[in-house]
PDB file of C-alpha atoms in Angstrom:
ATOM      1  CA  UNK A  24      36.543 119.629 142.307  1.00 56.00           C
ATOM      2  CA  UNK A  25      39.933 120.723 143.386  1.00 60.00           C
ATOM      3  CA  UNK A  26      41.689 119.743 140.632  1.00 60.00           C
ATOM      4  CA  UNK A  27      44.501 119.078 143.355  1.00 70.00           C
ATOM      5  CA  UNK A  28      42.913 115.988 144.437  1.00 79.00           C
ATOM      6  CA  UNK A  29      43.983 114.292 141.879  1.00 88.00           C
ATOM      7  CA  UNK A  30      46.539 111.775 141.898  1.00 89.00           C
ATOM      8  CA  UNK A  31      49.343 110.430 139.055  1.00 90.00           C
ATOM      9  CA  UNK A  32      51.207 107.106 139.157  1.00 90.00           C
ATOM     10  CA  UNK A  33      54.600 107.431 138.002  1.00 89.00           C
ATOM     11  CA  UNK A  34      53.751 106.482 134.846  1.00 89.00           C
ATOM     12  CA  UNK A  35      51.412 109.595 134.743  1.00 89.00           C
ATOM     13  CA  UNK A  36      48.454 107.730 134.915  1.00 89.00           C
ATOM     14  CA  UNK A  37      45.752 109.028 137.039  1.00 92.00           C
ATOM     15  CA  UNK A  38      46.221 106.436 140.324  1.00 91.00           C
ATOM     16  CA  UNK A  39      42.796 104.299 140.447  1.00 91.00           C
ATOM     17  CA  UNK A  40      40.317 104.752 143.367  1.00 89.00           C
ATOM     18  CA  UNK A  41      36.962 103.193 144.241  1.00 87.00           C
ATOM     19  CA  UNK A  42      34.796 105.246 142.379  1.00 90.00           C
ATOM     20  CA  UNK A  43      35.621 107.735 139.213  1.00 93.00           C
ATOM     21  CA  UNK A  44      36.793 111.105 139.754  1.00 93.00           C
ATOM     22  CA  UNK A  45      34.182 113.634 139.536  1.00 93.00           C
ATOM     23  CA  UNK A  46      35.041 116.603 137.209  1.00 95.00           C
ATOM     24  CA  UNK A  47      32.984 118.841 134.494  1.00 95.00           C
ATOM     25  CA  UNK A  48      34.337 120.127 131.687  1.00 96.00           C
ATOM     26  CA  UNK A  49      35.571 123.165 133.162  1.00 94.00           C
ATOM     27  CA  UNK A  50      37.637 121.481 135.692  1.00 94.00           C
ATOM     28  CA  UNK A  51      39.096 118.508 132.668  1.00 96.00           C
ATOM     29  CA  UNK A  52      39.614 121.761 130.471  1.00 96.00           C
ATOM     30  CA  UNK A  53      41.759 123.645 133.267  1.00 94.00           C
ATOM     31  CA  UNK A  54      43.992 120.443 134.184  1.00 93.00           C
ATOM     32  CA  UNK A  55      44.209 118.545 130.947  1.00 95.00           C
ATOM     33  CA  UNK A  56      42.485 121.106 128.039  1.00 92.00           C
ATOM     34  CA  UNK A  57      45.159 123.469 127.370  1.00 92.00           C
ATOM     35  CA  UNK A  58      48.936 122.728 127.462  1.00 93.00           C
ATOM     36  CA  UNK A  59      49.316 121.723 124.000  1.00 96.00           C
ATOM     37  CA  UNK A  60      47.960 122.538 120.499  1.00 96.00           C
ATOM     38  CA  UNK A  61      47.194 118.779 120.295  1.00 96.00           C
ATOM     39  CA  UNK A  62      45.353 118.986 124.097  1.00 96.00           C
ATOM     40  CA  UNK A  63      43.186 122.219 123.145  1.00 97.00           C
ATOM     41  CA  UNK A  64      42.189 120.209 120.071  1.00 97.00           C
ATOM     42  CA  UNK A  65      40.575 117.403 121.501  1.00 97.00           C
ATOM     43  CA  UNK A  66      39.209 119.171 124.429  1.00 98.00           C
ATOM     44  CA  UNK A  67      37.462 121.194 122.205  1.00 98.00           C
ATOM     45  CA  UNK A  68      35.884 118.430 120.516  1.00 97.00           C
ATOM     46  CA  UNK A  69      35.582 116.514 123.743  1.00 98.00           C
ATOM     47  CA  UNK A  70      33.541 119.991 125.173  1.00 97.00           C
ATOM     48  CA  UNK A  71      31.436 119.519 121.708  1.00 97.00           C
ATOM     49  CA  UNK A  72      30.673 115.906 121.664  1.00 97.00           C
ATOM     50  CA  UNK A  73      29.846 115.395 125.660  1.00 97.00           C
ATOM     51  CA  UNK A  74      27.531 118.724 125.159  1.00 97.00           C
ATOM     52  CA  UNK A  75      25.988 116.720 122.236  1.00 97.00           C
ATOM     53  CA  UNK A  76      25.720 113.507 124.280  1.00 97.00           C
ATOM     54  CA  UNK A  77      23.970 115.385 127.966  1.00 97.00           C
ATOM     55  CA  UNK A  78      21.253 117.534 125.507  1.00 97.00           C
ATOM     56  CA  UNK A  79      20.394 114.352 124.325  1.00 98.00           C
ATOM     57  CA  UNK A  80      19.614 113.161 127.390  1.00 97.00           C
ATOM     58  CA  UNK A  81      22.656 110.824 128.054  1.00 97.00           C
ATOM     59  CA  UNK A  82      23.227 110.852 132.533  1.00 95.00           C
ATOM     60  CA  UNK A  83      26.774 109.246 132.109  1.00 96.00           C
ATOM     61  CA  UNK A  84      29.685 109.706 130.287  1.00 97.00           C
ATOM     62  CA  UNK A  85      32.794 108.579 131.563  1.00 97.00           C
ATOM     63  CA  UNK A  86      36.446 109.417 130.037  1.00 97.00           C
ATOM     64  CA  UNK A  87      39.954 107.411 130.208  1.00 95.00           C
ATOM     65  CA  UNK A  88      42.592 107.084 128.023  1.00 92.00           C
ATOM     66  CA  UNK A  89      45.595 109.163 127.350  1.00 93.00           C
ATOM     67  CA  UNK A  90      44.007 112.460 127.447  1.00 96.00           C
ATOM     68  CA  UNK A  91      43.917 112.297 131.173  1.00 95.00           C
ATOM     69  CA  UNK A  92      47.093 111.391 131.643  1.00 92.00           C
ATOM     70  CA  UNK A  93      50.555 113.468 131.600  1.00 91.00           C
ATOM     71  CA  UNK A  94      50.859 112.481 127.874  1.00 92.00           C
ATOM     72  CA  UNK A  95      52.294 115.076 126.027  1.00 93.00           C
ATOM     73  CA  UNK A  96      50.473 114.662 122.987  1.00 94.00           C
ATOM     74  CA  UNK A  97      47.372 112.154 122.883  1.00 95.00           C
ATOM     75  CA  UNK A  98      45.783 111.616 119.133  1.00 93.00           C
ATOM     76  CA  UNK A  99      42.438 111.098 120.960  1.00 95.00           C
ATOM     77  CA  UNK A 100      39.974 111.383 124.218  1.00 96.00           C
ATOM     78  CA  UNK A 101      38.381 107.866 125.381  1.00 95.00           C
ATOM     79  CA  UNK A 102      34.531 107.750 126.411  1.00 96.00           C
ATOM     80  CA  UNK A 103      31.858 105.613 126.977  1.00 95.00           C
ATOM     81  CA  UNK A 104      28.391 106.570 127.027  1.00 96.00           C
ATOM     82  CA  UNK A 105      25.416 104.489 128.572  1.00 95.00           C
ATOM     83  CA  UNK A 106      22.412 104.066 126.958  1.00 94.00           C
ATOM     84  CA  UNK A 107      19.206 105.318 128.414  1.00 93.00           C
ATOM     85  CA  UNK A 108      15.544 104.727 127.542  1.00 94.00           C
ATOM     86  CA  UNK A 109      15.338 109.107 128.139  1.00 94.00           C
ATOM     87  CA  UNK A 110      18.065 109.772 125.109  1.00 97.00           C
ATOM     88  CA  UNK A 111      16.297 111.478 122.481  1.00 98.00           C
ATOM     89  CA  UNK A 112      17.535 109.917 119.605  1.00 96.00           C
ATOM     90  CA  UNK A 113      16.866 113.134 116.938  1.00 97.00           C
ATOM     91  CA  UNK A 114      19.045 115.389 119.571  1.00 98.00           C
ATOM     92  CA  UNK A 115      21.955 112.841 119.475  1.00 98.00           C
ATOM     93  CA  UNK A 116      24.767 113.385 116.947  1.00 97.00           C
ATOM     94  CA  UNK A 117      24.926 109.814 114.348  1.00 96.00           C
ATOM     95  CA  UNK A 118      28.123 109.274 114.740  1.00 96.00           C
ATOM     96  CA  UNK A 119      27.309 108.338 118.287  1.00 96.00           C
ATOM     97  CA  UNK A 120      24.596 106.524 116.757  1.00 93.00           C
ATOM     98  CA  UNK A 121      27.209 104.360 114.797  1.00 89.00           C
ATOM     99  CA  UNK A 122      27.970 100.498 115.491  1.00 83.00           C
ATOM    100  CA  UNK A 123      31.849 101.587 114.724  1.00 84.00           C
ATOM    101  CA  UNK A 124      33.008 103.245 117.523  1.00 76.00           C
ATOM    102  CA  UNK A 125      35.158 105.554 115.969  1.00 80.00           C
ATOM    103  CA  UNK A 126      32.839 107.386 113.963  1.00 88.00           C
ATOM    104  CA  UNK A 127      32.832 110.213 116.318  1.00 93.00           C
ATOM    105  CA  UNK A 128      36.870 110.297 115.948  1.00 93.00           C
ATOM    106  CA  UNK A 129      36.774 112.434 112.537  1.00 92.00           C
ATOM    107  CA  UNK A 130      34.325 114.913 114.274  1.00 95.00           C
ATOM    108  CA  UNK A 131      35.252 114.992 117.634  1.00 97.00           C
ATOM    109  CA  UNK A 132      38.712 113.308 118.136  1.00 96.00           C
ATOM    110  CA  UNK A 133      36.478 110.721 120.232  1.00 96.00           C
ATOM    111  CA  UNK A 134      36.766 107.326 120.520  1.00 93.00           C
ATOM    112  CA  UNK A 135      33.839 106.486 122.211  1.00 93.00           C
ATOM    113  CA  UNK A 136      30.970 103.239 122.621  1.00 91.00           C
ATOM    114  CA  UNK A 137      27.549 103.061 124.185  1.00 92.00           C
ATOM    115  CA  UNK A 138      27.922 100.656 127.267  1.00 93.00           C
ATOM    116  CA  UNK A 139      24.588  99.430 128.704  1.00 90.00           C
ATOM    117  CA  UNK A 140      22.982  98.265 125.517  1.00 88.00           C
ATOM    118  CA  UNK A 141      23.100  94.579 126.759  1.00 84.00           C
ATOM    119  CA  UNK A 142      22.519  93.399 130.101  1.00 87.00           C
ATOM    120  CA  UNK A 143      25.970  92.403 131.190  1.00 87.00           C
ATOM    121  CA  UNK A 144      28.587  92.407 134.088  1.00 87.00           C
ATOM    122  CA  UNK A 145      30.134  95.814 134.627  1.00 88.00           C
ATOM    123  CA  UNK A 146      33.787  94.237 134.110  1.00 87.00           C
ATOM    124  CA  UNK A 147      32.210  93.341 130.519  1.00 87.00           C
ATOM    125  CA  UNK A 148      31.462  97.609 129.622  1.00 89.00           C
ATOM    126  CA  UNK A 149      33.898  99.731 128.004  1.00 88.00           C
ATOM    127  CA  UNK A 150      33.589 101.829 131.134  1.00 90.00           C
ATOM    128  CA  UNK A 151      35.218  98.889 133.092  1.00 88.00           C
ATOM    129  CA  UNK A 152      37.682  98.737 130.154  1.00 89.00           C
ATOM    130  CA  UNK A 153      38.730 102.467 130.246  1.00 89.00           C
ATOM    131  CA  UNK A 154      40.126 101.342 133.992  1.00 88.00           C
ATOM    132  CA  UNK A 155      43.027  98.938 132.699  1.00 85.00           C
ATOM    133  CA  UNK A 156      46.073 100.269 130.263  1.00 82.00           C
ATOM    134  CA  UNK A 157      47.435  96.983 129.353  1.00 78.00           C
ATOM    135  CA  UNK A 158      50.650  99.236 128.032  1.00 79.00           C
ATOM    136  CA  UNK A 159      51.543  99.113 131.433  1.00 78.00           C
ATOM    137  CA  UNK A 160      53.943  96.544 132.912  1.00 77.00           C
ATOM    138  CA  UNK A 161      51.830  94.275 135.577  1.00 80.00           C
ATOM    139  CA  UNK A 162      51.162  95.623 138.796  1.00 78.00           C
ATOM    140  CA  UNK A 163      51.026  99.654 136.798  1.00 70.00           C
ATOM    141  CA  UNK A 164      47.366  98.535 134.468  1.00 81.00           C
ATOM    142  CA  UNK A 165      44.521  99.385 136.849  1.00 87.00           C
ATOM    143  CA  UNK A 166      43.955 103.400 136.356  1.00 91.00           C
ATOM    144  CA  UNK A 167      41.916 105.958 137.399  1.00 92.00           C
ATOM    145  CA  UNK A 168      38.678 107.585 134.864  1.00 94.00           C
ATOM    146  CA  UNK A 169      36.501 110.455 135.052  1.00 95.00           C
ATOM    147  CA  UNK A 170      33.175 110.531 135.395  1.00 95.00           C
ATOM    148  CA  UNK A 171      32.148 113.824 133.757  1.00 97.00           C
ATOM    149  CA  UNK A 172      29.515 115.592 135.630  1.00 94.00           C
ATOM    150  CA  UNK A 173      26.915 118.066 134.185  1.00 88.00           C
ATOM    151  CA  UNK A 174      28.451 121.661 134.255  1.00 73.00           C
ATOM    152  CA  UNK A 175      28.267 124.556 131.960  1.00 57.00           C
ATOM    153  CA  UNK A 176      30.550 124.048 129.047  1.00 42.00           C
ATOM    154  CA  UNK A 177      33.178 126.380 127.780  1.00 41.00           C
TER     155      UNK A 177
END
């Protein structure tokens, strides 16, 4: 994608659109991997864990949260996963195997959950809730997520 596509609010949230933005590691690496100690950090776990999560078999992962924002210094990278009847459960890490969604934090500075589990309304997933910051004053909470796309990881 050309990572100049991509739009900020003022707030230096990544401006909402209808669907997520497409991007693979490479391209979240080059524009929000690498310009801080903190950033490189969770990239690097964030390049671990998603590998982890797509040679298990997992088709989507989507990513929100402060990591793709202009934040300075995030503590963590937001994702939800959805649950397939394909994952092979002996390929997939356990701490994305763990009811407490912040078991992967500690390994991969991931805060993640499995959405798709339970046959519910899209505005009930995490997914859906990656796309509000409730930080924000009202009018400024509907932002923008990644969907990250199968690419070869660095």
């Amino acid at each position: 994608m050309d990572l100049r596509l991509l739009k900020f609010s003022s707030y230096g949230l990544l401006v909402p659109q209808g669907s997520p933005y497409l991007l693979t590691l490479a391209d979240i690496e080059a524009h929000f991997g690498r310009s801080t100690h903190a950033r490189r950090n969770i990239y690097e776990g964030l390049n671990r864990g998603v590998s982890n999560l797509f040679e298990a078999g997992v088709e989507r992962i989507a990513l929100g949260g402060s990591f793709i924002s202009a934040k300075r210094e995030p503590a963590d990278a937001d994702i939800a996963w959805w649950y397939s009847p394909n994952i092979d459960w002996t390929r997939l890490d356990s701490v994305f195997q763990s009811t407490e969604r912040r078991a992967a934090r500690g390994k991969y500075l991931l805060d993640q959950k499995v959405d798709g589990l339970e046959d519910v309304p899209y505005e009930w997933s995490h997914e859906f809730f990656l796309r509000t910051n409730h930080r924000m004053p009202v009018g400024h909470q509907s932002v923008g997520i990644v969907l990250i796309t199968p690419g070869e990881p660095r």
